[in-house]
Amino acid sequence: MIGRARQFITAAILTLGLAGEAAAIDLNDWNSVVAEAKGQTVYFNAWGGAENINAYIRWAGDEMKARYGVTVVHVKLDDTAKAVATVVAEKSAGKDHDGAVDLVWINGENFAAMKREGLLFSPDWATKLPNWIYVDHETKPTVLTDFTIVTEGLESPWGGAKLVFFYDSARTPTSELPNSAADLLKWAEANPGRFSYPQPPDFTGSSFLKQVLTELIHDKTKLQMPVDEATFAADAAPLFAYLDKLTRLLWREGKAYPQNYPDMKQKFADGELDIIFAFNPAEASAAIANGELPGSVRSFVFSGGTLGNTHFVAIPYNASAKAGALLFANFLLSPEAQLHKQDPKIWGDPTVLSLAKLPAAERQAFEALDLGVATLGPDQLGPALAEPHPDWMTRIEAEWTRRYGAAN
Amino acid sequence: MGQRTKDRGITYSPSGNGLLVIILGLPVLAGVAGTILPAFGYLPALGGLQPTAAHLAELAGQPHILRSVLVALAAGLITTFAAVAIVGTFIAGFAGTPIFARVHHLVSPLLAVPHAAAAFALAFLIAPSGLLVRLVSPELTGFTRPPDWLLPNDPLALSMIAGLVTKEVPFLFLVTLAGLPQLPLRRARQLMAALGYGRLSGFLISLWPTLYRQIRLPVFAVLVYSVSVVDVAMILGPQLPATLPVRIAHWAADHDLKMRFLASAGALLQLFVVFAATAIWLALERIGKFALTFMTLAGTRLRRDQLLRATSGLAMAGCGVVIFSGLGALFIWSVAGLWPFPKTLPGAITAKIWLRVLPQITGPLLTTVGLALSASALALVIAVALLHRDGQGGNGASYKLLYLPLIVPEISFVFGLQILAISIGFTPAFPSVLAVHLLFVLPYVLLSLSAPWRELDPRFERIAAGLGKSPLRVLLTIRLPLLFRACLTAFAVGFSVSVSLYLPTVLVGAGRLTTVTTEAVALSAGGDRRVIGVYALVQAALPFLAFLVASLGPQLLFRNRRAMRI
């Protein structure tokens, strides 16, 4: 019985699908996209772990409803891989149209995986969005390459990220702050049990490993290519020699780790950790404003540079409201939405736009933003180090688990 | 037991049940297939078409996998043993006494607290920066900074076992309570006391075997749950390495989609771990039976059992006190401004988070209640129909299919189910999510109801049948009113299971149906204790209300029938 139902439904989907194909989206005629989007509901799959981000997405959704008659539903995920899993399940069930995910907040490995498995809406759509003209693809190369994987316009940039460290100036003297990974090891020797990083494969924790790897590897160009298995042991040796020394000096002597950034932030607030780090320079200011961290918290970076990257939105190949998703992605890229997002009182996420390309009024509004007491200005953030190829993350996480995955 | 069933004279052909069981069991089996096949390399969406043992080999090659397995197995067995021992000793020592009623009122609301919320509550208490240390610091301890103790997440999983025991004790206790009225408690007590037995040994010899038979299935549910638990293990369990179920969850959520094969292989291994735990428990049952026989024949009286009794009473009360103070701490966090260590209370109190969260929680709240009410009501009707038709109290072989969701680790079984749901054209909406909730809720409802159903004295119905009442009338006017309390308890159990379901809701609902739980888990990824506090409290309040109704209902309804109250 189920088999017959399935046949029937497959047939129905195919019929509907063919009808859908007939009205293919013409990216060169933006007005037709706007017209088709009207009345659509966009299911935006995005991490739902932070109240301020959820509030921002709510605001953007309300604007979409008011301006274009597009309904945006925020599908709150605890992990972006869940949205990828949904698309995988749909593909394995042959559901190539009317998928449940219309737009997904994504970057790094999840993007690499979706691109590799052919799960993304595939024409080069991002660079054809009207607001693309403001995007800073000249000085921010991470807008075009997501962890070394060329985006090919398959995802639209949404916000910037930069690895930044936080400390409490009431507890830790500014003069003692480390200025490099090697320095940090010395600091940990002097302050055992007061530093840790989220347990890989947590994103922030793995980012710390990549930061150390990038600083210590002999030949940095190797990081821009997939791992060479023949030389991996030698390439990663400085990193693991470093970690062998650091682990005993960590919080709980490396027998347990914070589970993610917010967990690490809570341990910082509880006084268990003295130095933490985040991928958003405004995190500390937002936490101070929120009453989660004391007002004496400040930021610092390594003068040699810290990792920087961009996060994106992408459309699955079988999305049901592609026009609405395109329109929403374009709105998220607008100077107005980007300005609202960079406001630390709202979210504090750095913009992907180039201030130089903006009309004067918008540029001034960006420049007038008060970034908050604990946020470093764009000129103080130091150089951005490129993200290694996703392959490195996978290999290093596996090696980390093998070496440090069973504490005694 | 079989003899008694025949005596009742209301057995029916099981063919109708068979159909129902197949309709309900089939999706589960398909989900299992969708889980097992990738373990052997079959997952077309990811290009897996060739059968292969490579993924199982990869699993065997995972670092520290044996330790993950052993810790999960040991923690599950110890949890189950401790929970059974505490509940058994307490019932043996106190059933029928005033203390019993008091502890009953303290402990039963605990069933309502979702596992994750209870785990958070415990973690807030015992962590080095937690409430307990804050209460005595720095005055008594001299700590101005939290001490560097590995707690929770200790490598021996002691805090995880503690967290699980505090949650499983109330479950077993309530299931036991549902069956207790069928036992000749007072007469057995008088007899054993006259023979000079202590309260514990007297109960153990005279009533325990019957009682244990009634709660045996729930005990196995506890065992399977504790061996395969994910959320509690993530919060309280060891991290290096994590237990097997947690590692499966991580593999299933890995950004590398190929890891799904490994996750499926892990789910297969988890299935064997569950089998192993069951086998060990069966062996323990044998040993226990042997020891009890030996004790009976030896005539051991154990007159001085006050200490043991007091311990069990303390353990029972302790479960309540720990979770309630933990929830109290959660509440303080939900209204706290900055709250640095070692301050016992937050520097500022603010309703900001509640005011911000409450307007947004209304929608998810309605969905949660709607799903839970429909799923548990439907499950109750189905359970009553099943039990009425087959009359055996859920011991027939075909029933085993219904218990599959309890035996298969949820994490990968749901992935198979998701593919199935999409294949047969289910769109992610209320009815499809309800259908999946029903799969998880029904076994628990059946489990809670079948023992009291089986143990109800058949003479009531025999008399009614003798008076010429039809079987349906007997069911409606005799059996169901007599089992009213058990039905309400089963309903409340189903309600709380539905409320706490996370993965099925997210995957089959494609995240479009948000419940309080999906919101809570998504937010707990953000780790903000204030927001977690609000959601955990709301999440706990829902089933709590259901249990309140379950415990007050019979008393209100049967106000004028003293014998039907407990």
GROMACS .gro file of C-alpha atoms in nm, chain A residues 109 163 165 181 184 195-217 223 232 235-244 246-247 250 257 264 277 279 302 307 385-389 392-405:
model
   68
  109GLU     CA    1   3.267   2.258   0.616
  163LEU     CA    2   3.922   3.573   1.609
  165PHE     CA    3   4.061   3.734   2.269
  181ALA     CA    4   5.045   3.149   2.039
  184LEU     CA    5   5.008   3.222   2.528
  195PHE     CA    6   4.297   2.897   2.994
  196SER     CA    7   4.111   2.644   2.783
  197TYR     CA    8   3.941   2.614   2.446
  198PRO     CA    9   3.612   2.452   2.342
  199GLN     CA   10   3.651   2.081   2.279
  200PRO     CA   11   3.712   2.007   1.912
  201PRO     CA   12   3.530   1.944   1.684
  202ASP     CA   13   3.343   2.246   1.823
  203PHE     CA   14   3.384   2.522   1.569
  204THR     CA   15   3.547   2.776   1.802
  205GLY     CA   16   3.776   2.514   1.957
  206SER     CA   17   3.891   2.386   1.619
  207SER     CA   18   3.950   2.746   1.516
  208PHE     CA   19   4.195   2.783   1.804
  209LEU     CA   20   4.385   2.477   1.677
  210LYS     CA   21   4.392   2.629   1.329
  211GLN     CA   22   4.520   2.958   1.471
  212VAL     CA   23   4.810   2.780   1.642
  213LEU     CA   24   4.875   2.566   1.335
  214THR     CA   25   4.883   2.872   1.111
  215GLU     CA   26   5.129   3.046   1.341
  216LEU     CA   27   5.361   2.750   1.386
  217ILE     CA   28   5.360   2.558   1.056
  223LEU     CA   29   4.739   2.527   0.440
  232PHE     CA   30   5.102   1.561   0.739
  235ASP     CA   31   5.357   1.955   0.898
  236ALA     CA   32   5.142   1.924   1.208
  237ALA     CA   33   5.431   1.832   1.442
  238PRO     CA   34   5.483   2.188   1.575
  239LEU     CA   35   5.111   2.214   1.658
  240PHE     CA   36   5.104   1.891   1.855
  241ALA     CA   37   5.434   1.961   2.030
  242TYR     CA   38   5.271   2.285   2.140
  243LEU     CA   39   4.952   2.113   2.254
  244ASP     CA   40   5.149   1.843   2.440
  246LEU     CA   41   4.974   2.325   2.680
  247THR     CA   42   4.734   2.047   2.773
  250LEU     CA   43   4.476   2.395   3.076
  257TYR     CA   44   3.690   2.119   2.803
  264MET     CA   45   3.351   2.912   2.770
  277PHE     CA   46   3.823   3.410   2.258
  279PHE     CA   47   3.491   3.472   1.640
  302PHE     CA   48   4.788   3.894   1.830
  307LEU     CA   49   4.199   3.400   1.173
  385LEU     CA   50   4.497   3.513   0.864
  386ALA     CA   51   4.338   3.299   0.593
  387GLU     CA   52   4.139   2.992   0.695
  388PRO     CA   53   4.311   2.663   0.606
  389HIS     CA   54   4.147   2.424   0.358
  392TRP     CA   55   4.308   2.040   0.763
  393MET     CA   56   4.032   2.088   1.014
  394THR     CA   57   3.907   1.733   0.963
  395ARG     CA   58   4.254   1.578   0.992
  396ILE     CA   59   4.356   1.787   1.291
  397GLU     CA   60   4.033   1.716   1.475
  398ALA     CA   61   4.080   1.342   1.421
  399GLU     CA   62   4.441   1.360   1.538
  400TRP     CA   63   4.339   1.571   1.838
  401THR     CA   64   4.080   1.310   1.940
  402ARG     CA   65   4.336   1.030   1.902
  403ARG     CA   66   4.591   1.211   2.121
  404TYR     CA   67   4.383   1.395   2.381
  405GLY     CA   68   4.044   1.223   2.349
   0.00000   0.00000   0.00000
